[in-house]
């Protein structure tokens, strides 16, 4: 039934969700935001403190990094849809559990099926693993363009480091900047990317 809902109804459903225990500790669910027909969807891991407070994705420190990277890539934040694997903040920003990902994944699948993006960008390990349905080493896979058919929607998937990596020092910021430079170039050719919808009843 869920897949028949439109995006607004899906967003309301996410806000009321009790499918896992995270609804007991969160302040707000964070369904994601952006145009309903965005060509590009960026998928992070899970809301952090500020996202939980505001009910919006990537509004904290990692969000500032993401907004800058998008700008440098020539992409406007308000033109892309930004979401997460988990819609609720795990306490103390711990990693998502397998059970939480399983409980939450129908929402992301439905969002993708409704938005029908030409390109999905997975930010970090959790989003990449979910969207490719396989274990990945982000240090090996980042910067690569792959195919995804998550939720029955086939489109291109670009793998990136998570923007929070830039906050931990080292050379992660440089790698992120390179990933987003590539993304900026890929985004110029969106019309060349084929998409298709499989029946998943
Ligand atoms: N990190 C994420 O993965 N998602 C957010 O929304 C914020 C930080």
PDB file of C-alpha atoms and ligand atoms in Angstrom:
ATOM      1  CA  UNK A   1       0.000   0.000   0.000  1.00  0.00           C
ATOM      2  CA  UNK A   2       2.809   2.301   1.001  1.00  0.00           C
ATOM      3  CA  UNK A   3       4.151   2.574  -2.555  1.00  0.00           C
ATOM      4  CA  UNK A   4       0.899   4.116  -3.772  1.00  0.00           C
ATOM      5  CA  UNK A   5       1.324   7.170  -1.567  1.00  0.00           C
ATOM      6  CA  UNK A   6       2.583  10.424  -3.006  1.00  0.00           C
ATOM      7  CA  UNK A   7       5.740  12.025  -1.654  1.00  0.00           C
ATOM      8  CA  UNK A   8       3.903  14.324   0.774  1.00  0.00           C
ATOM      9  CA  UNK A   9       1.972  11.407   2.223  1.00  0.00           C
ATOM     10  CA  UNK A  10       5.189   9.439   2.503  1.00  0.00           C
ATOM     11  CA  UNK A  11       6.808  12.362   4.339  1.00  0.00           C
ATOM     12  CA  UNK A  12       3.908  12.443   6.825  1.00  0.00           C
ATOM     13  CA  UNK A  13       4.180   8.713   7.310  1.00  0.00           C
ATOM     14  CA  UNK A  14       7.911   9.022   8.046  1.00  0.00           C
ATOM     15  CA  UNK A  15       7.205  11.724  10.655  1.00  0.00           C
ATOM     16  CA  UNK A  16       4.768   9.385  12.433  1.00  0.00           C
ATOM     17  CA  UNK A  17       6.858   6.221  12.049  1.00  0.00           C
ATOM     18  CA  UNK A  18       7.282   3.823  14.984  1.00  0.00           C
ATOM     19  CA  UNK A  19       8.896   0.956  13.045  1.00  0.00           C
ATOM     20  CA  UNK A  20      12.022   0.926  15.206  1.00  0.00           C
ATOM     21  CA  UNK A  21      13.028   2.227  18.628  1.00  0.00           C
ATOM     22  CA  UNK A  22      14.633   5.431  17.309  1.00  0.00           C
ATOM     23  CA  UNK A  23      11.274   7.211  17.427  1.00  0.00           C
ATOM     24  CA  UNK A  24      11.446   6.931  21.226  1.00  0.00           C
ATOM     25  CA  UNK A  25      14.622   8.996  21.481  1.00  0.00           C
ATOM     26  CA  UNK A  26      14.406  11.382  18.542  1.00  0.00           C
ATOM     27  CA  UNK A  27      13.134  14.979  18.591  1.00  0.00           C
ATOM     28  CA  UNK A  28      12.061  15.073  14.952  1.00  0.00           C
ATOM     29  CA  UNK A  29      12.190  12.605  12.124  1.00  0.00           C
ATOM     30  CA  UNK A  30      14.125  13.878   9.113  1.00  0.00           C
ATOM     31  CA  UNK A  31      12.362  12.691   5.961  1.00  0.00           C
ATOM     32  CA  UNK A  32      14.619  14.619   3.567  1.00  0.00           C
ATOM     33  CA  UNK A  33      14.065  17.672   1.404  1.00  0.00           C
ATOM     34  CA  UNK A  34      14.258  18.870  -2.150  1.00  0.00           C
ATOM     35  CA  UNK A  35      12.254  18.997  -5.368  1.00  0.00           C
ATOM     36  CA  UNK A  36       9.759  16.185  -5.846  1.00  0.00           C
ATOM     37  CA  UNK A  37      11.199  15.519  -9.314  1.00  0.00           C
ATOM     38  CA  UNK A  38      14.878  16.159  -8.568  1.00  0.00           C
ATOM     39  CA  UNK A  39      17.301  14.728 -11.145  1.00  0.00           C
ATOM     40  CA  UNK A  40      19.871  14.148  -8.415  1.00  0.00           C
ATOM     41  CA  UNK A  41      19.339  12.595  -4.981  1.00  0.00           C
ATOM     42  CA  UNK A  42      22.051  12.632  -2.333  1.00  0.00           C
ATOM     43  CA  UNK A  43      21.773  10.027   0.396  1.00  0.00           C
ATOM     44  CA  UNK A  44      23.627  10.300   3.695  1.00  0.00           C
ATOM     45  CA  UNK A  45      23.698   8.056   6.740  1.00  0.00           C
ATOM     46  CA  UNK A  46      21.401   9.383   9.452  1.00  0.00           C
ATOM     47  CA  UNK A  47      20.436  12.687  11.094  1.00  0.00           C
ATOM     48  CA  UNK A  48      22.794  14.121  13.692  1.00  0.00           C
ATOM     49  CA  UNK A  49      22.046  16.505  16.560  1.00  0.00           C
ATOM     50  CA  UNK A  50      21.115  19.590  14.529  1.00  0.00           C
ATOM     51  CA  UNK A  51      19.142  17.628  11.946  1.00  0.00           C
ATOM     52  CA  UNK A  52      17.189  15.998  14.773  1.00  0.00           C
ATOM     53  CA  UNK A  53      16.465  19.414  16.287  1.00  0.00           C
ATOM     54  CA  UNK A  54      15.312  20.970  13.019  1.00  0.00           C
ATOM     55  CA  UNK A  55      13.806  17.996  11.193  1.00  0.00           C
ATOM     56  CA  UNK A  56      15.955  18.828   8.141  1.00  0.00           C
ATOM     57  CA  UNK A  57      18.878  16.924   6.596  1.00  0.00           C
ATOM     58  CA  UNK A  58      22.485  18.105   6.644  1.00  0.00           C
ATOM     59  CA  UNK A  59      22.043  21.364   8.562  1.00  0.00           C
ATOM     60  CA  UNK A  60      24.955  20.841  10.998  1.00  0.00           C
ATOM     61  CA  UNK A  61      28.705  20.897  10.388  1.00  0.00           C
ATOM     62  CA  UNK A  62      28.639  18.115   7.796  1.00  0.00           C
ATOM     63  CA  UNK A  63      25.801  20.006   6.133  1.00  0.00           C
ATOM     64  CA  UNK A  64      27.940  23.107   5.798  1.00  0.00           C
ATOM     65  CA  UNK A  65      30.638  21.000   4.137  1.00  0.00           C
ATOM     66  CA  UNK A  66      28.040  19.450   1.822  1.00  0.00           C
ATOM     67  CA  UNK A  67      26.567  22.809   0.809  1.00  0.00           C
ATOM     68  CA  UNK A  68      30.071  24.101  -0.027  1.00  0.00           C
ATOM     69  CA  UNK A  69      30.949  21.000  -2.016  1.00  0.00           C
ATOM     70  CA  UNK A  70      27.730  21.267  -3.993  1.00  0.00           C
ATOM     71  CA  UNK A  71      28.399  24.915  -4.742  1.00  0.00           C
ATOM     72  CA  UNK A  72      31.922  24.108  -5.958  1.00  0.00           C
ATOM     73  CA  UNK A  73      30.424  21.390  -8.163  1.00  0.00           C
ATOM     74  CA  UNK A  74      28.129  24.012  -9.690  1.00  0.00           C
ATOM     75  CA  UNK A  75      25.051  22.451  -8.091  1.00  0.00           C
ATOM     76  CA  UNK A  76      22.456  24.361  -6.129  1.00  0.00           C
ATOM     77  CA  UNK A  77      21.453  22.691  -2.877  1.00  0.00           C
ATOM     78  CA  UNK A  78      17.787  23.540  -3.447  1.00  0.00           C
ATOM     79  CA  UNK A  79      17.821  21.757  -6.824  1.00  0.00           C
ATOM     80  CA  UNK A  80      18.796  18.339  -5.420  1.00  0.00           C
ATOM     81  CA  UNK A  81      16.914  16.045  -3.058  1.00  0.00           C
ATOM     82  CA  UNK A  82      18.853  15.325   0.136  1.00  0.00           C
ATOM     83  CA  UNK A  83      17.898  12.353   2.275  1.00  0.00           C
ATOM     84  CA  UNK A  84      19.329   9.681   4.513  1.00  0.00           C
ATOM     85  CA  UNK A  85      19.383   5.918   5.042  1.00  0.00           C
ATOM     86  CA  UNK A  86      17.842   6.405   8.508  1.00  0.00           C
ATOM     87  CA  UNK A  87      15.213   9.064   9.040  1.00  0.00           C
ATOM     88  CA  UNK A  88      15.751   9.285  12.813  1.00  0.00           C
ATOM     89  CA  UNK A  89      18.886  10.116  14.773  1.00  0.00           C
ATOM     90  CA  UNK A  90      20.632   7.195  16.472  1.00  0.00           C
ATOM     91  CA  UNK A  91      21.493   8.165  20.082  1.00  0.00           C
ATOM     92  CA  UNK A  92      24.909   9.854  20.344  1.00  0.00           C
ATOM     93  CA  UNK A  93      25.231   9.531  16.545  1.00  0.00           C
ATOM     94  CA  UNK A  94      26.191   5.870  16.809  1.00  0.00           C
ATOM     95  CA  UNK A  95      26.240   3.774  13.639  1.00  0.00           C
ATOM     96  CA  UNK A  96      22.871   2.582  12.323  1.00  0.00           C
ATOM     97  CA  UNK A  97      22.090  -1.045  13.228  1.00  0.00           C
ATOM     98  CA  UNK A  98      21.048  -3.624  10.640  1.00  0.00           C
ATOM     99  CA  UNK A  99      17.563  -3.778  12.186  1.00  0.00           C
ATOM    100  CA  UNK A 100      17.148   0.007  11.950  1.00  0.00           C
ATOM    101  CA  UNK A 101      18.279   0.034   8.332  1.00  0.00           C
ATOM    102  CA  UNK A 102      15.874  -2.795   7.504  1.00  0.00           C
ATOM    103  CA  UNK A 103      12.977  -1.052   9.246  1.00  0.00           C
ATOM    104  CA  UNK A 104      13.673   2.277   7.535  1.00  0.00           C
ATOM    105  CA  UNK A 105      14.615   1.084   4.048  1.00  0.00           C
ATOM    106  CA  UNK A 106      11.047   0.957   2.622  1.00  0.00           C
ATOM    107  CA  UNK A 107      10.928   4.748   3.003  1.00  0.00           C
ATOM    108  CA  UNK A 108      14.066   5.362   0.976  1.00  0.00           C
ATOM    109  CA  UNK A 109      12.937   2.859  -1.668  1.00  0.00           C
ATOM    110  CA  UNK A 110       9.632   4.679  -1.936  1.00  0.00           C
ATOM    111  CA  UNK A 111      11.241   8.098  -2.062  1.00  0.00           C
ATOM    112  CA  UNK A 112      13.447   6.956  -4.930  1.00  0.00           C
ATOM    113  CA  UNK A 113      10.492   5.426  -6.789  1.00  0.00           C
ATOM    114  CA  UNK A 114       8.514   8.651  -6.421  1.00  0.00           C
ATOM    115  CA  UNK A 115      11.307  11.088  -7.266  1.00  0.00           C
ATOM    116  CA  UNK A 116      12.741   8.977 -10.104  1.00  0.00           C
ATOM    117  CA  UNK A 117      16.228  10.533 -10.080  1.00  0.00           C
ATOM    118  CA  UNK A 118      18.655  10.202 -12.967  1.00  0.00           C
ATOM    119  CA  UNK A 119      21.589  10.042 -10.585  1.00  0.00           C
ATOM    120  CA  UNK A 120      21.885   9.047  -6.942  1.00  0.00           C
ATOM    121  CA  UNK A 121      24.923  10.086  -4.917  1.00  0.00           C
ATOM    122  CA  UNK A 122      25.704   7.831  -1.969  1.00  0.00           C
ATOM    123  CA  UNK A 123      27.503   9.723   0.772  1.00  0.00           C
ATOM    124  CA  UNK A 124      29.642   7.310   2.746  1.00  0.00           C
ATOM    125  CA  UNK A 125      29.663   3.623   3.512  1.00  0.00           C
ATOM    126  CA  UNK A 126      26.163   3.049   4.862  1.00  0.00           C
ATOM    127  CA  UNK A 127      24.334   4.646   1.940  1.00  0.00           C
ATOM    128  CA  UNK A 128      26.643   3.001  -0.602  1.00  0.00           C
ATOM    129  CA  UNK A 129      26.236  -0.459   0.889  1.00  0.00           C
ATOM    130  CA  UNK A 130      22.470  -0.134   1.005  1.00  0.00           C
ATOM    131  CA  UNK A 131      22.123   1.208  -2.517  1.00  0.00           C
ATOM    132  CA  UNK A 132      24.463  -1.392  -4.011  1.00  0.00           C
ATOM    133  CA  UNK A 133      23.315  -4.201  -1.728  1.00  0.00           C
ATOM    134  CA  UNK A 134      26.889  -5.245  -1.011  1.00  0.00           C
ATOM    135  CA  UNK A 135      29.690  -4.572   1.450  1.00  0.00           C
ATOM    136  CA  UNK A 136      32.033  -1.804   0.283  1.00  0.00           C
ATOM    137  CA  UNK A 137      35.292  -0.177   1.250  1.00  0.00           C
ATOM    138  CA  UNK A 138      34.549   3.466   0.631  1.00  0.00           C
ATOM    139  CA  UNK A 139      38.263   4.244   0.271  1.00  0.00           C
ATOM    140  CA  UNK A 140      38.278   1.940  -2.775  1.00  0.00           C
ATOM    141  CA  UNK A 141      34.896   2.741  -4.305  1.00  0.00           C
ATOM    142  CA  UNK A 142      34.611   6.515  -3.909  1.00  0.00           C
ATOM    143  CA  UNK A 143      34.643   8.537  -7.117  1.00  0.00           C
ATOM    144  CA  UNK A 144      33.136   5.669  -9.125  1.00  0.00           C
ATOM    145  CA  UNK A 145      29.977   5.703 -11.204  1.00  0.00           C
ATOM    146  CA  UNK A 146      27.938   2.525 -10.818  1.00  0.00           C
ATOM    147  CA  UNK A 147      24.441   1.235 -11.469  1.00  0.00           C
ATOM    148  CA  UNK A 148      21.792   0.940  -8.797  1.00  0.00           C
ATOM    149  CA  UNK A 149      18.366  -0.656  -8.905  1.00  0.00           C
ATOM    150  CA  UNK A 150      17.442  -0.070  -5.314  1.00  0.00           C
ATOM    151  CA  UNK A 151      13.693  -0.302  -4.798  1.00  0.00           C
ATOM    152  CA  UNK A 152      13.158  -1.255  -8.419  1.00  0.00           C
ATOM    153  CA  UNK A 153      14.358   2.076  -9.841  1.00  0.00           C
ATOM    154  CA  UNK A 154      17.395   1.645 -12.113  1.00  0.00           C
ATOM    155  CA  UNK A 155      19.705   4.619 -12.425  1.00  0.00           C
ATOM    156  CA  UNK A 156      23.320   5.662 -12.074  1.00  0.00           C
ATOM    157  CA  UNK A 157      24.916   5.779  -8.635  1.00  0.00           C
ATOM    158  CA  UNK A 158      27.915   7.946  -7.859  1.00  0.00           C
ATOM    159  CA  UNK A 159      29.874   6.918  -4.768  1.00  0.00           C
ATOM    160  CA  UNK A 160      31.359   9.627  -2.556  1.00  0.00           C
ATOM    161  CA  UNK A 161      32.986   9.916   0.805  1.00  0.00           C
ATOM    162  CA  UNK A 162      30.653  11.236   3.504  1.00  0.00           C
ATOM    163  CA  UNK A 163      31.003  15.044   3.960  1.00  0.00           C
ATOM    164  CA  UNK A 164      31.678  14.520   7.686  1.00  0.00           C
ATOM    165  CA  UNK A 165      34.995  12.910   6.697  1.00  0.00           C
ATOM    166  CA  UNK A 166      36.271  16.426   5.945  1.00  0.00           C
ATOM    167  CA  UNK A 167      35.757  17.351   9.601  1.00  0.00           C
ATOM    168  CA  UNK A 168      38.187  14.723  10.864  1.00  0.00           C
ATOM    169  CA  UNK A 169      41.292  16.194   9.208  1.00  0.00           C
ATOM    170  CA  UNK A 170      43.734  14.236   7.075  1.00  0.00           C
ATOM    171  CA  UNK A 171      43.357  14.392   3.322  1.00  0.00           C
ATOM    172  CA  UNK A 172      39.662  13.482   3.273  1.00  0.00           C
ATOM    173  CA  UNK A 173      38.623  17.020   2.308  1.00  0.00           C
ATOM    174  CA  UNK A 174      40.814  16.870  -0.817  1.00  0.00           C
ATOM    175  CA  UNK A 175      39.308  13.501  -1.761  1.00  0.00           C
ATOM    176  CA  UNK A 176      35.809  14.833  -1.205  1.00  0.00           C
ATOM    177  CA  UNK A 177      36.556  17.865  -3.332  1.00  0.00           C
ATOM    178  CA  UNK A 178      37.736  15.557  -6.124  1.00  0.00           C
ATOM    179  CA  UNK A 179      34.613  13.400  -5.800  1.00  0.00           C
ATOM    180  CA  UNK A 180      32.400  16.465  -6.080  1.00  0.00           C
ATOM    181  CA  UNK A 181      34.400  17.872  -8.976  1.00  0.00           C
ATOM    182  CA  UNK A 182      33.630  14.602 -10.802  1.00  0.00           C
ATOM    183  CA  UNK A 183      30.010  14.870  -9.712  1.00  0.00           C
ATOM    184  CA  UNK A 184      29.810  18.364 -11.182  1.00  0.00           C
ATOM    185  CA  UNK A 185      30.983  16.982 -14.532  1.00  0.00           C
ATOM    186  CA  UNK A 186      28.625  14.008 -14.384  1.00  0.00           C
ATOM    187  CA  UNK A 187      25.747  16.353 -13.648  1.00  0.00           C
ATOM    188  CA  UNK A 188      26.314  18.083 -16.975  1.00  0.00           C
ATOM    189  CA  UNK A 189      25.401  14.852 -18.788  1.00  0.00           C
ATOM    190  CA  UNK A 190      22.306  13.801 -16.893  1.00  0.00           C
ATOM    191  CA  UNK A 191      20.272  13.515 -20.080  1.00  0.00           C
ATOM    192  CA  UNK A 192      22.530  10.693 -21.238  1.00  0.00           C
ATOM    193  CA  UNK A 193      21.688   8.515 -18.246  1.00  0.00           C
ATOM    194  CA  UNK A 194      19.055   5.883 -18.816  1.00  0.00           C
ATOM    195  CA  UNK A 195      16.614   5.059 -16.053  1.00  0.00           C
ATOM    196  CA  UNK A 196      13.926   2.429 -15.761  1.00  0.00           C
ATOM    197  CA  UNK A 197      11.354   1.176 -13.311  1.00  0.00           C
ATOM    198  CA  UNK A 198      11.000  -2.522 -12.521  1.00  0.00           C
ATOM    199  CA  UNK A 199       7.737  -3.912 -11.254  1.00  0.00           C
ATOM    200  CA  UNK A 200       8.300  -4.825  -7.630  1.00  0.00           C
ATOM    201  CA  UNK A 201       4.869  -6.029  -6.508  1.00  0.00           C
TER     202      UNK A 201
HETATM  203  N1  LIG B   1      25.073  13.208   8.424  1.00  0.00           N
HETATM  204  C1  LIG B   1      24.216  12.474   7.674  1.00  0.00           C
HETATM  205  O1  LIG B   1      24.545  11.383   7.208  1.00  0.00           O
HETATM  206  N2  LIG B   1      23.019  12.970   7.440  1.00  0.00           N
HETATM  207  C2  LIG B   1      22.616  14.144   7.893  1.00  0.00           C
HETATM  208  O2  LIG B   1      21.488  14.527   7.610  1.00  0.00           O
HETATM  209  C3  LIG B   1      23.535  14.901   8.655  1.00  0.00           C
HETATM  210  C4  LIG B   1      24.747  14.405   8.911  1.00  0.00           C
END
